[in-house]
GROMACS .gro file of C-alpha atoms in nm:
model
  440
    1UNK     CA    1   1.670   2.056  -1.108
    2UNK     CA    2   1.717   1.669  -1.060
    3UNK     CA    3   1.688   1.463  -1.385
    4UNK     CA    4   1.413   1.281  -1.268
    5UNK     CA    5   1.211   1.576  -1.201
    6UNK     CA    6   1.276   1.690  -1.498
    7UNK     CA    7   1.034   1.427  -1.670
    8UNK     CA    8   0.744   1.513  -1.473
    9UNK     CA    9   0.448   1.694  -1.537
   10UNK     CA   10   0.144   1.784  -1.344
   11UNK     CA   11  -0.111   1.521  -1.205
   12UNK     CA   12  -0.497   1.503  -1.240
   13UNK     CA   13  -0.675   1.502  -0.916
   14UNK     CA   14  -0.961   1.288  -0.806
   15UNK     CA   15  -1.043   0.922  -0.688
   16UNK     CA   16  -1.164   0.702  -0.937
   17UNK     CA   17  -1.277   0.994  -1.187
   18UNK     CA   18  -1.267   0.933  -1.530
   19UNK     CA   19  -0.947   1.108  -1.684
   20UNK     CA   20  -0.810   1.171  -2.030
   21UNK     CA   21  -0.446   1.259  -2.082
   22UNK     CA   22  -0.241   1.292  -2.420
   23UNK     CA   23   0.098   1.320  -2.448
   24UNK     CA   24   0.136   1.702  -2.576
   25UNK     CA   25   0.407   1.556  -2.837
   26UNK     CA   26   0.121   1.409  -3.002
   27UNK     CA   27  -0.188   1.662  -2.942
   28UNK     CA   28  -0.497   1.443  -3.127
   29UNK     CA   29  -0.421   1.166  -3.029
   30UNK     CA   30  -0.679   1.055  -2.825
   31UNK     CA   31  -1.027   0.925  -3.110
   32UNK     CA   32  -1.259   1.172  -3.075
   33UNK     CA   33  -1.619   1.019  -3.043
   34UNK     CA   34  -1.575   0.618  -3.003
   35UNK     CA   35  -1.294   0.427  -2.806
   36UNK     CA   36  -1.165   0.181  -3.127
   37UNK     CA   37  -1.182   0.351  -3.486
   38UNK     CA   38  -1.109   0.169  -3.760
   39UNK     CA   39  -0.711   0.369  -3.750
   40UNK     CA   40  -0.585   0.537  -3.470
   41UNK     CA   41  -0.458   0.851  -3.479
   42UNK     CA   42  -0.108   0.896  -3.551
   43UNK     CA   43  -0.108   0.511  -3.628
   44UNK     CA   44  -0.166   0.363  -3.294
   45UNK     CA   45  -0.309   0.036  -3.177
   46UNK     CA   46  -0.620   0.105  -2.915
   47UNK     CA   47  -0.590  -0.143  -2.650
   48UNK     CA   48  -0.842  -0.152  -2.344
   49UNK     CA   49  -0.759  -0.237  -1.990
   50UNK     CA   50  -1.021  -0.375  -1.786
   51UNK     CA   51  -1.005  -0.383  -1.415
   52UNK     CA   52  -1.359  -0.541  -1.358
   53UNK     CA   53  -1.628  -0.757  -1.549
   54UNK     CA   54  -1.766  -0.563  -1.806
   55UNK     CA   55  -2.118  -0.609  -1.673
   56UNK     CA   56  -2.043  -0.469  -1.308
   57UNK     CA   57  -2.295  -0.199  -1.239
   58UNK     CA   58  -2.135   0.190  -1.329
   59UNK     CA   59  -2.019   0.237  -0.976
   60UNK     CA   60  -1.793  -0.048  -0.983
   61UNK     CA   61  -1.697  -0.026  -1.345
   62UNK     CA   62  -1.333  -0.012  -1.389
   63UNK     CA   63  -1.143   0.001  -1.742
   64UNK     CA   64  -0.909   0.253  -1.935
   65UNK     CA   65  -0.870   0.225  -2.286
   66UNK     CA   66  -0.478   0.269  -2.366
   67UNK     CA   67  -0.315   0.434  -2.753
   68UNK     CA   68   0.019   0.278  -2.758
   69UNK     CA   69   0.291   0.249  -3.022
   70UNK     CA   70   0.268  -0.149  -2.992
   71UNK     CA   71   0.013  -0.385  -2.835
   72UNK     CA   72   0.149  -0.498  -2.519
   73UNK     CA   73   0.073  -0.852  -2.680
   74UNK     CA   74   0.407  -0.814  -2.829
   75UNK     CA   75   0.616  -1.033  -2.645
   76UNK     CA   76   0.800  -1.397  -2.655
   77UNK     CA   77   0.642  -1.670  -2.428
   78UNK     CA   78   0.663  -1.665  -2.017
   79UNK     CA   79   0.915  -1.867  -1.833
   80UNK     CA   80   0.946  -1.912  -1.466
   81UNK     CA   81   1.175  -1.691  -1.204
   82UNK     CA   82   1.240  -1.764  -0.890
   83UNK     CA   83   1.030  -1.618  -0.619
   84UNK     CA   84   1.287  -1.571  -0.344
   85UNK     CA   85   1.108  -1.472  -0.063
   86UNK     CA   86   0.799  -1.425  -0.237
   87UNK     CA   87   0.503  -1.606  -0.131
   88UNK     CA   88   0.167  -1.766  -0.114
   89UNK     CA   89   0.234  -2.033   0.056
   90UNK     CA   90   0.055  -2.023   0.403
   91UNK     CA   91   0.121  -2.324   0.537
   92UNK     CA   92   0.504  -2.349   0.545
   93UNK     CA   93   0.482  -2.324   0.924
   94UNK     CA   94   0.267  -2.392   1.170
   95UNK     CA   95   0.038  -2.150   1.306
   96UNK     CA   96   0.166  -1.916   1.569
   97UNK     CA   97  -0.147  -1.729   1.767
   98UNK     CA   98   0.133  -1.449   1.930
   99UNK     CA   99   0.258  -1.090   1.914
  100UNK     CA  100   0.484  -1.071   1.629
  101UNK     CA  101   0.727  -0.781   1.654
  102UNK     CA  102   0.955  -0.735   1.393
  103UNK     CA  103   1.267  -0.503   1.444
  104UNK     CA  104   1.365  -0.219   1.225
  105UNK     CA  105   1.600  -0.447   1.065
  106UNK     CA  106   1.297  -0.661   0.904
  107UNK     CA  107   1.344  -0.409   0.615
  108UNK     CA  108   1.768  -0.407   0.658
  109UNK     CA  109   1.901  -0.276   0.361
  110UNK     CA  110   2.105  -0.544   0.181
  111UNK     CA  111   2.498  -0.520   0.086
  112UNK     CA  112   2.537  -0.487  -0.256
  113UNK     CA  113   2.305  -0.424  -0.561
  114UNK     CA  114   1.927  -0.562  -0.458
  115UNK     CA  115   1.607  -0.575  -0.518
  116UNK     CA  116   1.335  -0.772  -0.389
  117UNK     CA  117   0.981  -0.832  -0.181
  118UNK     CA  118   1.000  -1.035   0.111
  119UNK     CA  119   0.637  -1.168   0.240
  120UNK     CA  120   0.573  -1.139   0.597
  121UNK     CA  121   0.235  -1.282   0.647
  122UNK     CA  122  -0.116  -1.336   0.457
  123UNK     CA  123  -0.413  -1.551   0.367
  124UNK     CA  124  -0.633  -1.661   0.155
  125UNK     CA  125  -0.525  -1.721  -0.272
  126UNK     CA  126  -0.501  -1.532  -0.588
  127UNK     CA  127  -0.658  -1.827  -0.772
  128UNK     CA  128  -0.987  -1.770  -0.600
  129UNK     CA  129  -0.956  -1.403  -0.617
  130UNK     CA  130  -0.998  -1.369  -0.225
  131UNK     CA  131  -0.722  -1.274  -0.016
  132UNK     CA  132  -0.411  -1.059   0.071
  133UNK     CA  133  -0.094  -1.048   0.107
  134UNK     CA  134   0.177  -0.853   0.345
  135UNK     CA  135   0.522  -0.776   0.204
  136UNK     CA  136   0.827  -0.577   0.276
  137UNK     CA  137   1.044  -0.421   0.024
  138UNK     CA  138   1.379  -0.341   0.025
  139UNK     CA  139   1.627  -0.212  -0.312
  140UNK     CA  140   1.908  -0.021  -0.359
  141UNK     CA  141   1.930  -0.034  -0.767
  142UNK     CA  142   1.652   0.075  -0.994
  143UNK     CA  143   1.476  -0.131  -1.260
  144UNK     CA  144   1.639  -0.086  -1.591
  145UNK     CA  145   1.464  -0.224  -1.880
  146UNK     CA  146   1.288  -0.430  -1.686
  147UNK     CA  147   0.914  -0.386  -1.578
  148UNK     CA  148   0.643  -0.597  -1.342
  149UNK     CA  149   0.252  -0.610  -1.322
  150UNK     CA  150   0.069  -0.807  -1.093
  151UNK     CA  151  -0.178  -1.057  -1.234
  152UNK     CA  152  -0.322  -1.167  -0.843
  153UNK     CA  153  -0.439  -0.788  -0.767
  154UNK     CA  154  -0.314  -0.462  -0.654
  155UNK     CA  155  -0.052  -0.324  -0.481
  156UNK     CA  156  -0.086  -0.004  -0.227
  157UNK     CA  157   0.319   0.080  -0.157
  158UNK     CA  158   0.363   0.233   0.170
  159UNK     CA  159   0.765   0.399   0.140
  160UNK     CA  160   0.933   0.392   0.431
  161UNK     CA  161   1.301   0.527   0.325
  162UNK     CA  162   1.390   0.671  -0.009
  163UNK     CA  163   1.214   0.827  -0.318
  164UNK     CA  164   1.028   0.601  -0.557
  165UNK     CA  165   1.012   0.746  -0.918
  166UNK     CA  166   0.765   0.495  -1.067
  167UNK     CA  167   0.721   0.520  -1.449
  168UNK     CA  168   0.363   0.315  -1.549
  169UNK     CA  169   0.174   0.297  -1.874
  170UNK     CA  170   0.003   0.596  -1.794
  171UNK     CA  171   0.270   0.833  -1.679
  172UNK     CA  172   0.526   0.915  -1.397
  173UNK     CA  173   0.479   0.922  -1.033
  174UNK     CA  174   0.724   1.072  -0.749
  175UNK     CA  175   0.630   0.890  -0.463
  176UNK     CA  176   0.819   0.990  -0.099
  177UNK     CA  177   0.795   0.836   0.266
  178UNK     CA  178   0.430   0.970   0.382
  179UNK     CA  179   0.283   0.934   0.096
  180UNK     CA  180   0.132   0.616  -0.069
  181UNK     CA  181   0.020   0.471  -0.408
  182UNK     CA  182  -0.153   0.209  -0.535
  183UNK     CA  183  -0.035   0.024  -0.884
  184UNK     CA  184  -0.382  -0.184  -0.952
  185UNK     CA  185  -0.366  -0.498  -1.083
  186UNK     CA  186  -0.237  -0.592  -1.453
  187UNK     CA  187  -0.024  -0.232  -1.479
  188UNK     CA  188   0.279  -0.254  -1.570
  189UNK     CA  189   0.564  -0.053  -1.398
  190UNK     CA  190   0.918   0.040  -1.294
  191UNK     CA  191   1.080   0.193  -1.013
  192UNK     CA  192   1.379   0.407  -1.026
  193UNK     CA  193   1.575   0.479  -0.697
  194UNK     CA  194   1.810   0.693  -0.555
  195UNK     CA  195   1.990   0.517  -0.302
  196UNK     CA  196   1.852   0.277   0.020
  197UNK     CA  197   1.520   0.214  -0.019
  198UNK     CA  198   1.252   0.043   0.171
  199UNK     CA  199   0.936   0.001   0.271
  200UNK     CA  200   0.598  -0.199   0.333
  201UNK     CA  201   0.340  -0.334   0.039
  202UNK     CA  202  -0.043  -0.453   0.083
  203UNK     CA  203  -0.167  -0.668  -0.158
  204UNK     CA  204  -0.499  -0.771  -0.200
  205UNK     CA  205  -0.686  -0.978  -0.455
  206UNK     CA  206  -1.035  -0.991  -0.530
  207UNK     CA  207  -1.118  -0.636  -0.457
  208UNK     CA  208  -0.999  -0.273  -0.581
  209UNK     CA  209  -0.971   0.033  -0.305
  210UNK     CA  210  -1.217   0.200  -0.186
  211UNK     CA  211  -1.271   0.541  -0.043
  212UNK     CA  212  -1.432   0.458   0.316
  213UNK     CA  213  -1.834   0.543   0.320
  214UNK     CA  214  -1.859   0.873   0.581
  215UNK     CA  215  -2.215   0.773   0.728
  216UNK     CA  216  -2.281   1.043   0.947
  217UNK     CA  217  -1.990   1.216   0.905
  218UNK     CA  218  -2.110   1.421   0.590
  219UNK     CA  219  -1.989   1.460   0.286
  220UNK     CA  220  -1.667   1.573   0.370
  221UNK     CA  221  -1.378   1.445   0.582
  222UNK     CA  222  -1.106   1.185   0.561
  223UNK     CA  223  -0.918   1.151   0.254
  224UNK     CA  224  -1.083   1.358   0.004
  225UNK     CA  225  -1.124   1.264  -0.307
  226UNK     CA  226  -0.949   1.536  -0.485
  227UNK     CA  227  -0.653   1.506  -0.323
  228UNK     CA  228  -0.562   1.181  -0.493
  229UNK     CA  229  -0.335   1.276  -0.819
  230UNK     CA  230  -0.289   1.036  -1.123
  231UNK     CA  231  -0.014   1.044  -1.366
  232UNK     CA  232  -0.028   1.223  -1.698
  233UNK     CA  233   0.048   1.081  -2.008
  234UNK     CA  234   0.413   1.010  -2.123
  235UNK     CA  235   0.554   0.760  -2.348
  236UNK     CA  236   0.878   0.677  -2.506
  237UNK     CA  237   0.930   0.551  -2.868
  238UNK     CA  238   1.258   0.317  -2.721
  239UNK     CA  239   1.395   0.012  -2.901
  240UNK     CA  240   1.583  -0.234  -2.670
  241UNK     CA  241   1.800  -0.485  -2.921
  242UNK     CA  242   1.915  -0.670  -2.575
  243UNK     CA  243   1.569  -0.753  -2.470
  244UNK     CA  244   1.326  -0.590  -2.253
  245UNK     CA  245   1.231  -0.788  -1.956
  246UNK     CA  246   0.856  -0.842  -1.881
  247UNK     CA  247   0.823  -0.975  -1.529
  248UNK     CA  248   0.439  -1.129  -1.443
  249UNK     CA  249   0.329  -1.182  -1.068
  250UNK     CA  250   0.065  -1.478  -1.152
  251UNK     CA  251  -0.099  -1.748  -0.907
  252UNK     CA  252   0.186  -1.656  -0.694
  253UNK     CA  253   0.456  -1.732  -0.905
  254UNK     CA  254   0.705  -1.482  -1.086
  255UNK     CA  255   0.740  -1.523  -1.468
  256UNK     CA  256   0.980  -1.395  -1.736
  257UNK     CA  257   0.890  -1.255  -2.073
  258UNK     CA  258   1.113  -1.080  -2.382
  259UNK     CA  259   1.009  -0.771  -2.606
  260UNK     CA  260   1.234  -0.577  -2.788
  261UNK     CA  261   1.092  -0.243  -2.691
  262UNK     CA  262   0.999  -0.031  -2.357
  263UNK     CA  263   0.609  -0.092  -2.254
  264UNK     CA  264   0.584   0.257  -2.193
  265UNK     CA  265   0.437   0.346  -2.531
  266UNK     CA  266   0.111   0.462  -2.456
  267UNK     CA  267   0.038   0.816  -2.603
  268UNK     CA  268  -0.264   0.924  -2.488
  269UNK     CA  269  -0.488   0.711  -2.259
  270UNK     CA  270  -0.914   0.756  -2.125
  271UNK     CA  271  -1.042   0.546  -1.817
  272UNK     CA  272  -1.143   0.519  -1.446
  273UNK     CA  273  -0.892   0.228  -1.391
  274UNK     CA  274  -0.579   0.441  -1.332
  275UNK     CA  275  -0.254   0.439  -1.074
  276UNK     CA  276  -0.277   0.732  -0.807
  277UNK     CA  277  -0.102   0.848  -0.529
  278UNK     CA  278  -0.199   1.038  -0.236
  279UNK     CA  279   0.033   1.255   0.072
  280UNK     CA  280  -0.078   1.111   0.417
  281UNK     CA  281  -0.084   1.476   0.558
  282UNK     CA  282  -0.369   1.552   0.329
  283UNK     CA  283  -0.563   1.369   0.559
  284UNK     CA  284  -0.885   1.576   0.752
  285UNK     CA  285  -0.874   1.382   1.096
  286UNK     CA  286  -1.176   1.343   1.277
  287UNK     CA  287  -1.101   1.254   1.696
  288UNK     CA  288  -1.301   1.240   1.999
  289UNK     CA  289  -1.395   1.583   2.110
  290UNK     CA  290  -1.594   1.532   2.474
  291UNK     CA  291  -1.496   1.170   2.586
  292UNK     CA  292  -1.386   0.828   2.525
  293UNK     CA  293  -1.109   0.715   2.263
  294UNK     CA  294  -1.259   0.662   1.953
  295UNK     CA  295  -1.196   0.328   1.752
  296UNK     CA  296  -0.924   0.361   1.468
  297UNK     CA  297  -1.194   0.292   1.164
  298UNK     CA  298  -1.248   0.690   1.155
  299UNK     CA  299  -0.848   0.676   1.063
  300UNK     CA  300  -0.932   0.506   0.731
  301UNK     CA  301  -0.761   0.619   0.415
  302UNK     CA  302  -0.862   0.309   0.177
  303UNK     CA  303  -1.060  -0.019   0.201
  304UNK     CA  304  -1.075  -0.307  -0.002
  305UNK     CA  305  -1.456  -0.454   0.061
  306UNK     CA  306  -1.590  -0.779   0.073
  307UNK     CA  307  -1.940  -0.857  -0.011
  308UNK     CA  308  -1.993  -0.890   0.335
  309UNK     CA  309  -2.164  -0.478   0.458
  310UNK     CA  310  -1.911  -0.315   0.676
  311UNK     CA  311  -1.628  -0.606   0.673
  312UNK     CA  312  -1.323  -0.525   0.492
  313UNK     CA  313  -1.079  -0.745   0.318
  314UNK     CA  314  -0.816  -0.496   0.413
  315UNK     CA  315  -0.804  -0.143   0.572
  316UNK     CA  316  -0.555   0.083   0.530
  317UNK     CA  317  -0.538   0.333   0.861
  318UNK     CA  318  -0.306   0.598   0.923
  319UNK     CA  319  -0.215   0.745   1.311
  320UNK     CA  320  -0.117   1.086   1.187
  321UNK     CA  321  -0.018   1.419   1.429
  322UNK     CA  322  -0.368   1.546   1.579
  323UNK     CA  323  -0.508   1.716   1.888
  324UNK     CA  324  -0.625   1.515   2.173
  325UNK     CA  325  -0.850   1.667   2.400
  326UNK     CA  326  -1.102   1.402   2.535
  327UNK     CA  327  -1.233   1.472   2.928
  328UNK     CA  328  -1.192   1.181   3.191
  329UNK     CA  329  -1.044   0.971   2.943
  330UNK     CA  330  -0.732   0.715   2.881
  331UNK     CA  331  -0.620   0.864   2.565
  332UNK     CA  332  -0.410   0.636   2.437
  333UNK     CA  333  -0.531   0.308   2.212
  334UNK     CA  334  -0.728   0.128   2.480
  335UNK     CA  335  -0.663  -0.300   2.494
  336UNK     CA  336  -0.822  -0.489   2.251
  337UNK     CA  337  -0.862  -0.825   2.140
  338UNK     CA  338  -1.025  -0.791   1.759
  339UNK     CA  339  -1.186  -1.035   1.503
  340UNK     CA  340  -0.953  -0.843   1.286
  341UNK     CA  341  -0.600  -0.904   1.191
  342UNK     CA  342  -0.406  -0.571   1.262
  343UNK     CA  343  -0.057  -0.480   1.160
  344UNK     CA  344   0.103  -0.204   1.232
  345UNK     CA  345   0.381  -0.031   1.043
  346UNK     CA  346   0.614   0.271   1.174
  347UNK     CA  347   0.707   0.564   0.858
  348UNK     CA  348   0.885   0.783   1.064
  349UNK     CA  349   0.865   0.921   1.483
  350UNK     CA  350   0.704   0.758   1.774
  351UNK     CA  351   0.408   0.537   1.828
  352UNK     CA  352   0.197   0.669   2.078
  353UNK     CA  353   0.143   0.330   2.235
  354UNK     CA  354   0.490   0.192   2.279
  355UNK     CA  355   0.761   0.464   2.214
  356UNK     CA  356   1.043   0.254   2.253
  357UNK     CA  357   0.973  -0.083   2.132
  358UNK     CA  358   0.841   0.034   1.813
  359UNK     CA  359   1.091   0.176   1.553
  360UNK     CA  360   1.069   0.329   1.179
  361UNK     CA  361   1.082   0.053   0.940
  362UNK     CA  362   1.001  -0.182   1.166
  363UNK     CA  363   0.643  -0.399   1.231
  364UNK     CA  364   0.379  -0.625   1.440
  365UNK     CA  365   0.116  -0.834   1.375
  366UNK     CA  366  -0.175  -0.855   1.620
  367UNK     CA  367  -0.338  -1.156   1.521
  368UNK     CA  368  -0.705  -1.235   1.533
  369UNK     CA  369  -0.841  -1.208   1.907
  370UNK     CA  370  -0.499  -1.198   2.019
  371UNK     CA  371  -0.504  -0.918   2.307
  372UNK     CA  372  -0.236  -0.607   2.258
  373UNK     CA  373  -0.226  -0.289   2.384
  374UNK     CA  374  -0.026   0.003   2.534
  375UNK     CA  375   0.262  -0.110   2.729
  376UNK     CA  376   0.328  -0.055   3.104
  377UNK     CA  377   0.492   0.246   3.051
  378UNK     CA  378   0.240   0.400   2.856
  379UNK     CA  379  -0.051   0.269   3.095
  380UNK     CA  380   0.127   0.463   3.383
  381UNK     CA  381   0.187   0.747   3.210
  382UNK     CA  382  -0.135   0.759   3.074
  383UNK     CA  383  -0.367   0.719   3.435
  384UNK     CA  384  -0.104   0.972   3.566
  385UNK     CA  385  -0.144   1.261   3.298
  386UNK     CA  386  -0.293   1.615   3.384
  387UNK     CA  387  -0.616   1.645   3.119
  388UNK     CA  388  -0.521   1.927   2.888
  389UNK     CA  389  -0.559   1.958   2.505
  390UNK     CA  390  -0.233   1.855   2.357
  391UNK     CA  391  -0.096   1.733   2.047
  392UNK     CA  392  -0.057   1.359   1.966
  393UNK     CA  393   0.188   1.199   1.691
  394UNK     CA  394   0.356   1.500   1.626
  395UNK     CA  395   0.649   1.411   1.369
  396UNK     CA  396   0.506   1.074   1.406
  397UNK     CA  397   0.369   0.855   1.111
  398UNK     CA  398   0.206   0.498   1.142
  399UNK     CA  399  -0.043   0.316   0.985
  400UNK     CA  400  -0.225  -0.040   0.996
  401UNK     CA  401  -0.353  -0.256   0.741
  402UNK     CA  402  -0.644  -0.438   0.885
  403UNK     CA  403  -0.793  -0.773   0.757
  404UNK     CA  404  -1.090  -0.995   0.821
  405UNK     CA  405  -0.891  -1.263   0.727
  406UNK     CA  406  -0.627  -1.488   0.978
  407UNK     CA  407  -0.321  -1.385   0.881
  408UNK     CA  408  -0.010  -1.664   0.903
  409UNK     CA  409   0.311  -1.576   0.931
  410UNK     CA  410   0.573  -1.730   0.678
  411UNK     CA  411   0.870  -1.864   0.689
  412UNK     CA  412   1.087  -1.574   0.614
  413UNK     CA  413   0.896  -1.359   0.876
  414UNK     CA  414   0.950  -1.569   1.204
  415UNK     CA  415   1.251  -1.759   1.107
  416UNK     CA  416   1.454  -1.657   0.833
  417UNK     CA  417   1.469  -1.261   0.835
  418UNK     CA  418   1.620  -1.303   1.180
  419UNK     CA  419   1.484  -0.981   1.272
  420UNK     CA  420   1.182  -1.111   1.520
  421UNK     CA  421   1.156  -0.964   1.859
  422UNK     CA  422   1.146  -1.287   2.095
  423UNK     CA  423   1.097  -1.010   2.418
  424UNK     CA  424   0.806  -0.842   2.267
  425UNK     CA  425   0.545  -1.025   2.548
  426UNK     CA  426   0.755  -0.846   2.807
  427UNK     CA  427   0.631  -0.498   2.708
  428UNK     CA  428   0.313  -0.601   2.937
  429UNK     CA  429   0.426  -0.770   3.199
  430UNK     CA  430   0.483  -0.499   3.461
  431UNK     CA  431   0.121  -0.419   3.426
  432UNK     CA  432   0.026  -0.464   3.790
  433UNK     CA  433  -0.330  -0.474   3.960
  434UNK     CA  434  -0.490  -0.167   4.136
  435UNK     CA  435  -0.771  -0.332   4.181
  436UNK     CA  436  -0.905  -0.239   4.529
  437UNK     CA  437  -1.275  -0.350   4.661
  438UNK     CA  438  -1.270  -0.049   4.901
  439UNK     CA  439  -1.171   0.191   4.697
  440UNK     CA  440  -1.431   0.304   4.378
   0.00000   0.00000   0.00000
């Protein structure tokens, strides 16, 4: 059995339930009864984790209440690190209104040891807690005494290539390409690989995930809630006499801090406000049975709200393998131009829409009321096809993350990365008329 199997245990199932997990090194060690005694059990410090205001109403209530060796207060003061090709900064460039295609190589693999996010596009700030951010990922050595947490909001990780053994406060997680997680925002965590890795991040700030509302759909379908797993707990009692490196993603900026032990202390932990994970395939799609193509919305995993009803700060949607069987009907995704920003990401297989020009690993960005749609190819295809039942996506994973926000582009995305498809327009222009006045 692989070592890093080795240190994982079962998960708990269910979205946004409240969980309790001990360490079963130290059974007891969660305080029976109230959430602070005056001494912990085995000596520990209680320390509580809040992920909303404390006067939200219940539904919206988010907070764990962590029993670690040491308060995470333990540490010497924050210095600056460079970002890299981390940003916030909007503005950089100047707007650019069209189809943005980036090439599998926007998440190359680096030579040498790496690690590192590289923002593509985004809007809005962390400071006023409204906004998101797109990034791609790329790392080929895994975080050794080292650890992040994101002060702006949370991150859902979307792995592309290569296994992701995350360690947090509140456990282990094995995360693989077609599944996700979500690290919410102020946990702290570290990723151990094993080999190239890469993949796509969505960060958002100002809002947690959200399991979609079904309406009509009932009280089943989608992603269900009990197929979302959270880590157990697991801690190590680890001195580090070199220094243990805290790294802080705050107002946009990265900062250092110094500990002299591992912040993975906590022994037994109680809360709603947890990591999770969840495997894309779990997914209960719902499709057009009779006619028409149905919009993508009923292909949403998560949602980030804003206080606007039915507008999202950010969808995630997922295009997974699924029967089409609609009558008289252009199957594929019809053209669109959307008061959304859409971008589309590629796990592993074929998009439906544009088989060739769209690899794994690769991207584009659809901005707002920017028309896109199936290329020619597809179009012709498409018209053409005999009407049968048949499978769609097969072997094929790809997803969007929707905003109602206008997404720019940085620096690194259209310039720098060197990776931007400048032919991407020309995917549409052999579409041809058949328009014909005597012909219905």
């Amino acid at each position: 059995i692989p070592a890093f199997l080795m240190c994982l245990r079962p998960y708990m199932s269910g979205f946004g339930n409240e969980h309790i997990s001990e360490d079963p090194r130290c059974p007891g060690a969660l305080p029976e009864g109230q959430n602070n005694p005056q001494v912990c059990p085995y000596g520990l410090y209680a320390e509580q984790l809040s992920g909303s205001a404390f006067t939200c109403p219940r539904p919206t209530n988010k907070r764990s209440w962590l029993y670690r060796i040491l308060p995470s207060v333990c540490h010497k003061p924050f210095k600056p690190l460079k970002e890299g090709h981390l940003t916030h900064d909007w503005d950089e460039i100047e707007p650019d209104p069209n189809q943005v295609t980036m090439l599998e190589g926007a998440l190359i693999l680096p030579e040498g040891q790496s690690n590192g996010l590289h923002t593509l596009c985004g809007a809005g700030e962390p400071r006023g807690r409204n906004g998101i951010a797109i990034h791609i990922f790329v790392c080929n050595t895994s975080m050794i005494n080292r650890c992040l947490y994101n002060s702006d909001g949370d991150f859902l990780i979307v792995p592309q290539q290569g296994k992701l053994l995350i360690t947090t406060e509140f456990g282990k997680m094995l995360v693989e390409p077609n599944e996700i997680c979500v690290i919410q925002q102020g946990m702290r965590f570290s990723v151990e690989v094993f080999g190239e890795t890469r993949g796509y991040i969505l960060e958002v700030y100002g809002a947690h995930f959200e399991l979609p509302d079904l309406g009509p759909i009932g009280a089943n379908g989608l992603a269900n809630p009990r197929d979302f797993l959270v880590p157990v707990a697991w801690y190590e009692d680890r001195q580090v006499p070199g220094g243990y490196t805290v790294i802080s993603k705050y107002q946009g900026k990265l900062f250092t801090a110094q500990q002299d032990y591992s912040p993975y202390n906590v022994v037994a932990w109680h809360g709603n406000y947890t990591p999770y994970k969840y495997h894309l395939e779990k997914f209960m799609v719902i499709n057009a049975v009779a006619f028409d193509h149905a919009d993508p919305s009923i292909f949403t995993v998560l949602t980030a709200k804003t206080t606007r009803a039915g507008v999202a700060l950010a969808d995630f949607v997922i295009f997974p393998p699924r029967w089409g069987v609609a009558n008289n009907t252009f199957r594929p995704p019809y053209y669109h131009r959307n008061c959304m920003s859409e971008f589309m990401g590629l796990i592993k297989g074929h998009y439906e829409a544009k088989e060739e020009g769209f690899q794994p690993g690769g991207g584009s960005l659809h901005s707002m009321m920017t028309p896109h749609g199936p290329d020619a190819d597809c179009f012709e295809k498409a018209s053409k096809a005999k009407l049968e039942p048949e499978r769609v996506a097969d072997g094929t994973m790809a997803f969007m993350f929707e905003s109602s926000l206008s997404l720019a582009v940085t620096k690194w995305g259209l310039q720098t990365s060197n990776r931007l498809d400048k032919n991407y327009y020309k995917c549409w222009e052999p579409l041809k008329s058949h328009f014909n006045p005597k012909c219905k």
